[in-house]
């Protein structure tokens, strides 16, 4: 039994390593991005995340308070995902999970209406990876593995709609 648990743990670590090393923030295509002023606070928050996570969190919270500025569900989900990232950087796993779950609700609704939109697919994949990471950090390995598998399954299912670079930035083939 110990060998199985160790193997499962190693497989989760391997999946996590492969997927997280390949994950990049999905940058919305220029045609779909909100113009100018809406991006500035989020860009500032992203720049602060590594060295000043508390400042990044304040900016992310301000941006999340005004989600309606963003025209699409997947853009609003990105704001909430960044809020979750900022909470994670501040060692606030419960708050990070709450932000990710709010984003997941937006993406579930968007996926039911825009299931072939690559921005929706990729945002949902990125979200599953982030939730899987929180579960992994909290040592809920079964839940973590399920989220990573769900992300990989979504990529496989959408392979015809996605370009090779879009898939490769999220998984190693």
PDB file of C-alpha atoms in Angstrom:
ATOM      1  CA  UNK A   1       0.000   0.000   0.000  1.00  0.00           C
ATOM      2  CA  UNK A   2       2.872   2.365   0.768  1.00  0.00           C
ATOM      3  CA  UNK A   3       4.330   1.710  -2.664  1.00  0.00           C
ATOM      4  CA  UNK A   4       1.026   2.574  -4.342  1.00  0.00           C
ATOM      5  CA  UNK A   5       0.701   5.780  -2.313  1.00  0.00           C
ATOM      6  CA  UNK A   6       4.286   6.736  -3.147  1.00  0.00           C
ATOM      7  CA  UNK A   7       3.715   5.985  -6.829  1.00  0.00           C
ATOM      8  CA  UNK A   8       0.530   8.039  -6.830  1.00  0.00           C
ATOM      9  CA  UNK A   9       2.344  10.920  -5.144  1.00  0.00           C
ATOM     10  CA  UNK A  10       5.172  10.740  -7.643  1.00  0.00           C
ATOM     11  CA  UNK A  11       2.745  10.634 -10.561  1.00  0.00           C
ATOM     12  CA  UNK A  12       1.000  13.755  -9.240  1.00  0.00           C
ATOM     13  CA  UNK A  13       4.355  15.457  -8.820  1.00  0.00           C
ATOM     14  CA  UNK A  14       5.336  14.463 -12.344  1.00  0.00           C
ATOM     15  CA  UNK A  15       2.057  15.698 -13.812  1.00  0.00           C
ATOM     16  CA  UNK A  16       2.341  18.875 -11.797  1.00  0.00           C
ATOM     17  CA  UNK A  17       5.913  19.437 -12.918  1.00  0.00           C
ATOM     18  CA  UNK A  18       5.149  18.869 -16.576  1.00  0.00           C
ATOM     19  CA  UNK A  19       1.967  20.894 -16.638  1.00  0.00           C
ATOM     20  CA  UNK A  20       3.084  23.774 -14.425  1.00  0.00           C
ATOM     21  CA  UNK A  21       6.394  24.150 -16.230  1.00  0.00           C
ATOM     22  CA  UNK A  22       4.461  24.534 -19.473  1.00  0.00           C
ATOM     23  CA  UNK A  23       1.681  26.783 -18.194  1.00  0.00           C
ATOM     24  CA  UNK A  24       1.834  30.386 -19.223  1.00  0.00           C
ATOM     25  CA  UNK A  25      -0.755  33.027 -18.589  1.00  0.00           C
ATOM     26  CA  UNK A  26      -3.162  32.852 -21.489  1.00  0.00           C
ATOM     27  CA  UNK A  27      -2.966  36.266 -23.043  1.00  0.00           C
ATOM     28  CA  UNK A  28      -6.208  37.230 -24.715  1.00  0.00           C
ATOM     29  CA  UNK A  29      -5.920  37.930 -28.431  1.00  0.00           C
ATOM     30  CA  UNK A  30      -5.549  41.657 -29.073  1.00  0.00           C
ATOM     31  CA  UNK A  31      -8.923  41.835 -30.808  1.00  0.00           C
ATOM     32  CA  UNK A  32     -10.690  40.483 -27.712  1.00  0.00           C
ATOM     33  CA  UNK A  33      -8.827  42.408 -25.044  1.00  0.00           C
ATOM     34  CA  UNK A  34     -10.431  45.406 -23.426  1.00  0.00           C
ATOM     35  CA  UNK A  35      -8.693  48.582 -24.462  1.00  0.00           C
ATOM     36  CA  UNK A  36      -6.241  50.614 -22.476  1.00  0.00           C
ATOM     37  CA  UNK A  37      -7.239  51.671 -19.013  1.00  0.00           C
ATOM     38  CA  UNK A  38      -8.927  48.398 -18.055  1.00  0.00           C
ATOM     39  CA  UNK A  39      -5.691  46.439 -18.439  1.00  0.00           C
ATOM     40  CA  UNK A  40      -3.455  48.809 -16.486  1.00  0.00           C
ATOM     41  CA  UNK A  41      -4.358  47.790 -12.891  1.00  0.00           C
ATOM     42  CA  UNK A  42      -4.165  44.100 -13.745  1.00  0.00           C
ATOM     43  CA  UNK A  43      -0.811  44.536 -15.496  1.00  0.00           C
ATOM     44  CA  UNK A  44       0.503  46.438 -12.469  1.00  0.00           C
ATOM     45  CA  UNK A  45      -0.730  43.689 -10.152  1.00  0.00           C
ATOM     46  CA  UNK A  46       0.952  40.981 -12.262  1.00  0.00           C
ATOM     47  CA  UNK A  47       4.222  42.915 -12.155  1.00  0.00           C
ATOM     48  CA  UNK A  48       4.024  43.096  -8.349  1.00  0.00           C
ATOM     49  CA  UNK A  49       3.057  39.465  -7.731  1.00  0.00           C
ATOM     50  CA  UNK A  50       6.512  37.965  -7.173  1.00  0.00           C
ATOM     51  CA  UNK A  51       8.161  40.681  -5.103  1.00  0.00           C
ATOM     52  CA  UNK A  52       5.176  42.438  -3.493  1.00  0.00           C
ATOM     53  CA  UNK A  53       2.340  39.916  -3.286  1.00  0.00           C
ATOM     54  CA  UNK A  54       0.413  41.961  -0.725  1.00  0.00           C
ATOM     55  CA  UNK A  55       0.331  44.960  -3.074  1.00  0.00           C
ATOM     56  CA  UNK A  56      -0.634  42.694  -5.964  1.00  0.00           C
ATOM     57  CA  UNK A  57      -3.474  41.340  -3.845  1.00  0.00           C
ATOM     58  CA  UNK A  58      -4.839  44.832  -3.145  1.00  0.00           C
ATOM     59  CA  UNK A  59      -4.824  45.691  -6.859  1.00  0.00           C
ATOM     60  CA  UNK A  60      -6.359  42.326  -7.776  1.00  0.00           C
ATOM     61  CA  UNK A  61      -9.131  42.831  -5.198  1.00  0.00           C
ATOM     62  CA  UNK A  62      -9.880  46.277  -6.615  1.00  0.00           C
ATOM     63  CA  UNK A  63     -10.051  44.861 -10.135  1.00  0.00           C
ATOM     64  CA  UNK A  64     -12.239  41.942  -9.016  1.00  0.00           C
ATOM     65  CA  UNK A  65     -14.641  44.419  -7.423  1.00  0.00           C
ATOM     66  CA  UNK A  66     -15.255  45.826 -10.919  1.00  0.00           C
ATOM     67  CA  UNK A  67     -15.572  42.649 -12.978  1.00  0.00           C
ATOM     68  CA  UNK A  68     -18.250  44.156 -15.206  1.00  0.00           C
ATOM     69  CA  UNK A  69     -15.581  46.297 -16.884  1.00  0.00           C
ATOM     70  CA  UNK A  70     -14.502  43.177 -18.744  1.00  0.00           C
ATOM     71  CA  UNK A  71     -16.771  42.278 -21.674  1.00  0.00           C
ATOM     72  CA  UNK A  72     -16.443  38.480 -21.720  1.00  0.00           C
ATOM     73  CA  UNK A  73     -16.787  35.722 -19.156  1.00  0.00           C
ATOM     74  CA  UNK A  74     -13.323  34.365 -19.836  1.00  0.00           C
ATOM     75  CA  UNK A  75     -11.771  37.802 -19.266  1.00  0.00           C
ATOM     76  CA  UNK A  76     -13.640  38.144 -15.972  1.00  0.00           C
ATOM     77  CA  UNK A  77     -12.456  34.637 -15.090  1.00  0.00           C
ATOM     78  CA  UNK A  78      -8.849  35.725 -15.742  1.00  0.00           C
ATOM     79  CA  UNK A  79      -9.276  38.577 -13.263  1.00  0.00           C
ATOM     80  CA  UNK A  80     -10.615  36.135 -10.661  1.00  0.00           C
ATOM     81  CA  UNK A  81      -7.849  33.661 -11.452  1.00  0.00           C
ATOM     82  CA  UNK A  82      -5.273  36.371 -10.869  1.00  0.00           C
ATOM     83  CA  UNK A  83      -7.010  37.230  -7.598  1.00  0.00           C
ATOM     84  CA  UNK A  84      -6.606  33.562  -6.657  1.00  0.00           C
ATOM     85  CA  UNK A  85      -2.934  33.684  -7.674  1.00  0.00           C
ATOM     86  CA  UNK A  86      -2.417  36.745  -5.468  1.00  0.00           C
ATOM     87  CA  UNK A  87      -4.093  34.997  -2.526  1.00  0.00           C
ATOM     88  CA  UNK A  88      -1.876  31.972  -3.119  1.00  0.00           C
ATOM     89  CA  UNK A  89       1.231  34.178  -3.170  1.00  0.00           C
ATOM     90  CA  UNK A  90       0.107  35.484   0.226  1.00  0.00           C
ATOM     91  CA  UNK A  91      -0.340  31.912   1.568  1.00  0.00           C
ATOM     92  CA  UNK A  92      -4.133  32.228   1.678  1.00  0.00           C
ATOM     93  CA  UNK A  93      -5.221  28.907   0.158  1.00  0.00           C
ATOM     94  CA  UNK A  94      -8.882  29.145   1.198  1.00  0.00           C
ATOM     95  CA  UNK A  95      -9.277  32.586  -0.364  1.00  0.00           C
ATOM     96  CA  UNK A  96      -7.431  31.448  -3.487  1.00  0.00           C
ATOM     97  CA  UNK A  97      -9.774  28.490  -3.846  1.00  0.00           C
ATOM     98  CA  UNK A  98     -12.804  30.766  -3.387  1.00  0.00           C
ATOM     99  CA  UNK A  99     -11.586  33.055  -6.197  1.00  0.00           C
ATOM    100  CA  UNK A 100     -10.878  30.078  -8.454  1.00  0.00           C
ATOM    101  CA  UNK A 101     -14.324  28.631  -7.738  1.00  0.00           C
ATOM    102  CA  UNK A 102     -15.982  31.945  -8.667  1.00  0.00           C
ATOM    103  CA  UNK A 103     -14.009  31.868 -11.914  1.00  0.00           C
ATOM    104  CA  UNK A 104     -15.050  28.256 -12.448  1.00  0.00           C
ATOM    105  CA  UNK A 105     -18.728  29.238 -12.180  1.00  0.00           C
ATOM    106  CA  UNK A 106     -18.202  31.890 -14.863  1.00  0.00           C
ATOM    107  CA  UNK A 107     -16.391  29.415 -17.093  1.00  0.00           C
ATOM    108  CA  UNK A 108     -19.014  26.701 -16.665  1.00  0.00           C
ATOM    109  CA  UNK A 109     -21.664  29.159 -17.830  1.00  0.00           C
ATOM    110  CA  UNK A 110     -19.478  30.397 -20.699  1.00  0.00           C
ATOM    111  CA  UNK A 111     -18.622  26.865 -21.759  1.00  0.00           C
ATOM    112  CA  UNK A 112     -22.283  25.987 -22.108  1.00  0.00           C
ATOM    113  CA  UNK A 113     -22.769  28.840 -24.596  1.00  0.00           C
ATOM    114  CA  UNK A 114     -19.327  29.133 -26.247  1.00  0.00           C
ATOM    115  CA  UNK A 115     -17.958  25.591 -26.075  1.00  0.00           C
ATOM    116  CA  UNK A 116     -15.872  26.013 -29.242  1.00  0.00           C
ATOM    117  CA  UNK A 117     -14.344  29.400 -28.355  1.00  0.00           C
ATOM    118  CA  UNK A 118     -10.640  28.711 -27.847  1.00  0.00           C
ATOM    119  CA  UNK A 119     -10.351  31.459 -25.228  1.00  0.00           C
ATOM    120  CA  UNK A 120     -13.045  29.752 -23.169  1.00  0.00           C
ATOM    121  CA  UNK A 121     -11.421  26.333 -23.551  1.00  0.00           C
ATOM    122  CA  UNK A 122      -7.936  27.566 -22.651  1.00  0.00           C
ATOM    123  CA  UNK A 123      -9.145  29.625 -19.701  1.00  0.00           C
ATOM    124  CA  UNK A 124     -11.020  26.612 -18.339  1.00  0.00           C
ATOM    125  CA  UNK A 125      -7.888  24.458 -18.725  1.00  0.00           C
ATOM    126  CA  UNK A 126      -5.733  27.039 -16.939  1.00  0.00           C
ATOM    127  CA  UNK A 127      -8.316  27.266 -14.176  1.00  0.00           C
ATOM    128  CA  UNK A 128      -8.373  23.491 -13.672  1.00  0.00           C
ATOM    129  CA  UNK A 129      -4.582  23.519 -13.368  1.00  0.00           C
ATOM    130  CA  UNK A 130      -4.665  26.258 -10.746  1.00  0.00           C
ATOM    131  CA  UNK A 131      -7.342  24.491  -8.703  1.00  0.00           C
ATOM    132  CA  UNK A 132      -5.334  21.277  -8.998  1.00  0.00           C
ATOM    133  CA  UNK A 133      -2.293  23.136  -7.689  1.00  0.00           C
ATOM    134  CA  UNK A 134      -4.166  24.392  -4.616  1.00  0.00           C
ATOM    135  CA  UNK A 135      -5.426  20.885  -3.907  1.00  0.00           C
ATOM    136  CA  UNK A 136      -1.885  19.572  -4.351  1.00  0.00           C
ATOM    137  CA  UNK A 137      -0.497  22.173  -1.936  1.00  0.00           C
ATOM    138  CA  UNK A 138      -3.156  21.177   0.595  1.00  0.00           C
ATOM    139  CA  UNK A 139      -2.232  17.497   0.038  1.00  0.00           C
ATOM    140  CA  UNK A 140      -5.588  16.487  -1.418  1.00  0.00           C
ATOM    141  CA  UNK A 141      -3.829  14.370  -4.001  1.00  0.00           C
ATOM    142  CA  UNK A 142      -6.935  12.619  -5.347  1.00  0.00           C
ATOM    143  CA  UNK A 143      -8.689  15.940  -5.988  1.00  0.00           C
ATOM    144  CA  UNK A 144      -5.507  17.418  -7.424  1.00  0.00           C
ATOM    145  CA  UNK A 145      -5.020  14.509  -9.790  1.00  0.00           C
ATOM    146  CA  UNK A 146      -8.660  14.725 -10.898  1.00  0.00           C
ATOM    147  CA  UNK A 147      -8.288  18.421 -11.761  1.00  0.00           C
ATOM    148  CA  UNK A 148      -5.054  17.853 -13.674  1.00  0.00           C
ATOM    149  CA  UNK A 149      -6.644  14.967 -15.561  1.00  0.00           C
ATOM    150  CA  UNK A 150      -9.675  17.126 -16.340  1.00  0.00           C
ATOM    151  CA  UNK A 151      -7.394  19.840 -17.747  1.00  0.00           C
ATOM    152  CA  UNK A 152      -5.523  17.332 -19.884  1.00  0.00           C
ATOM    153  CA  UNK A 153      -8.817  15.805 -21.032  1.00  0.00           C
ATOM    154  CA  UNK A 154     -10.138  19.210 -22.103  1.00  0.00           C
ATOM    155  CA  UNK A 155      -6.976  19.806 -24.106  1.00  0.00           C
ATOM    156  CA  UNK A 156      -7.270  16.434 -25.798  1.00  0.00           C
ATOM    157  CA  UNK A 157     -10.966  16.925 -26.543  1.00  0.00           C
ATOM    158  CA  UNK A 158     -10.353  20.349 -28.055  1.00  0.00           C
ATOM    159  CA  UNK A 159      -7.266  19.371 -30.035  1.00  0.00           C
ATOM    160  CA  UNK A 160      -8.922  20.144 -33.368  1.00  0.00           C
ATOM    161  CA  UNK A 161     -10.010  23.628 -32.262  1.00  0.00           C
ATOM    162  CA  UNK A 162      -6.653  24.596 -30.749  1.00  0.00           C
ATOM    163  CA  UNK A 163      -3.354  25.410 -32.383  1.00  0.00           C
ATOM    164  CA  UNK A 164      -0.251  23.417 -31.529  1.00  0.00           C
ATOM    165  CA  UNK A 165       1.311  26.321 -29.560  1.00  0.00           C
ATOM    166  CA  UNK A 166      -1.877  26.730 -27.517  1.00  0.00           C
ATOM    167  CA  UNK A 167      -1.728  23.078 -26.523  1.00  0.00           C
ATOM    168  CA  UNK A 168       2.039  22.985 -26.026  1.00  0.00           C
ATOM    169  CA  UNK A 169       2.056  25.892 -23.578  1.00  0.00           C
ATOM    170  CA  UNK A 170      -0.174  23.824 -21.326  1.00  0.00           C
ATOM    171  CA  UNK A 171       1.085  20.282 -21.769  1.00  0.00           C
ATOM    172  CA  UNK A 172       4.019  18.379 -23.141  1.00  0.00           C
ATOM    173  CA  UNK A 173       2.878  16.018 -25.874  1.00  0.00           C
TER     174      UNK A 173
END
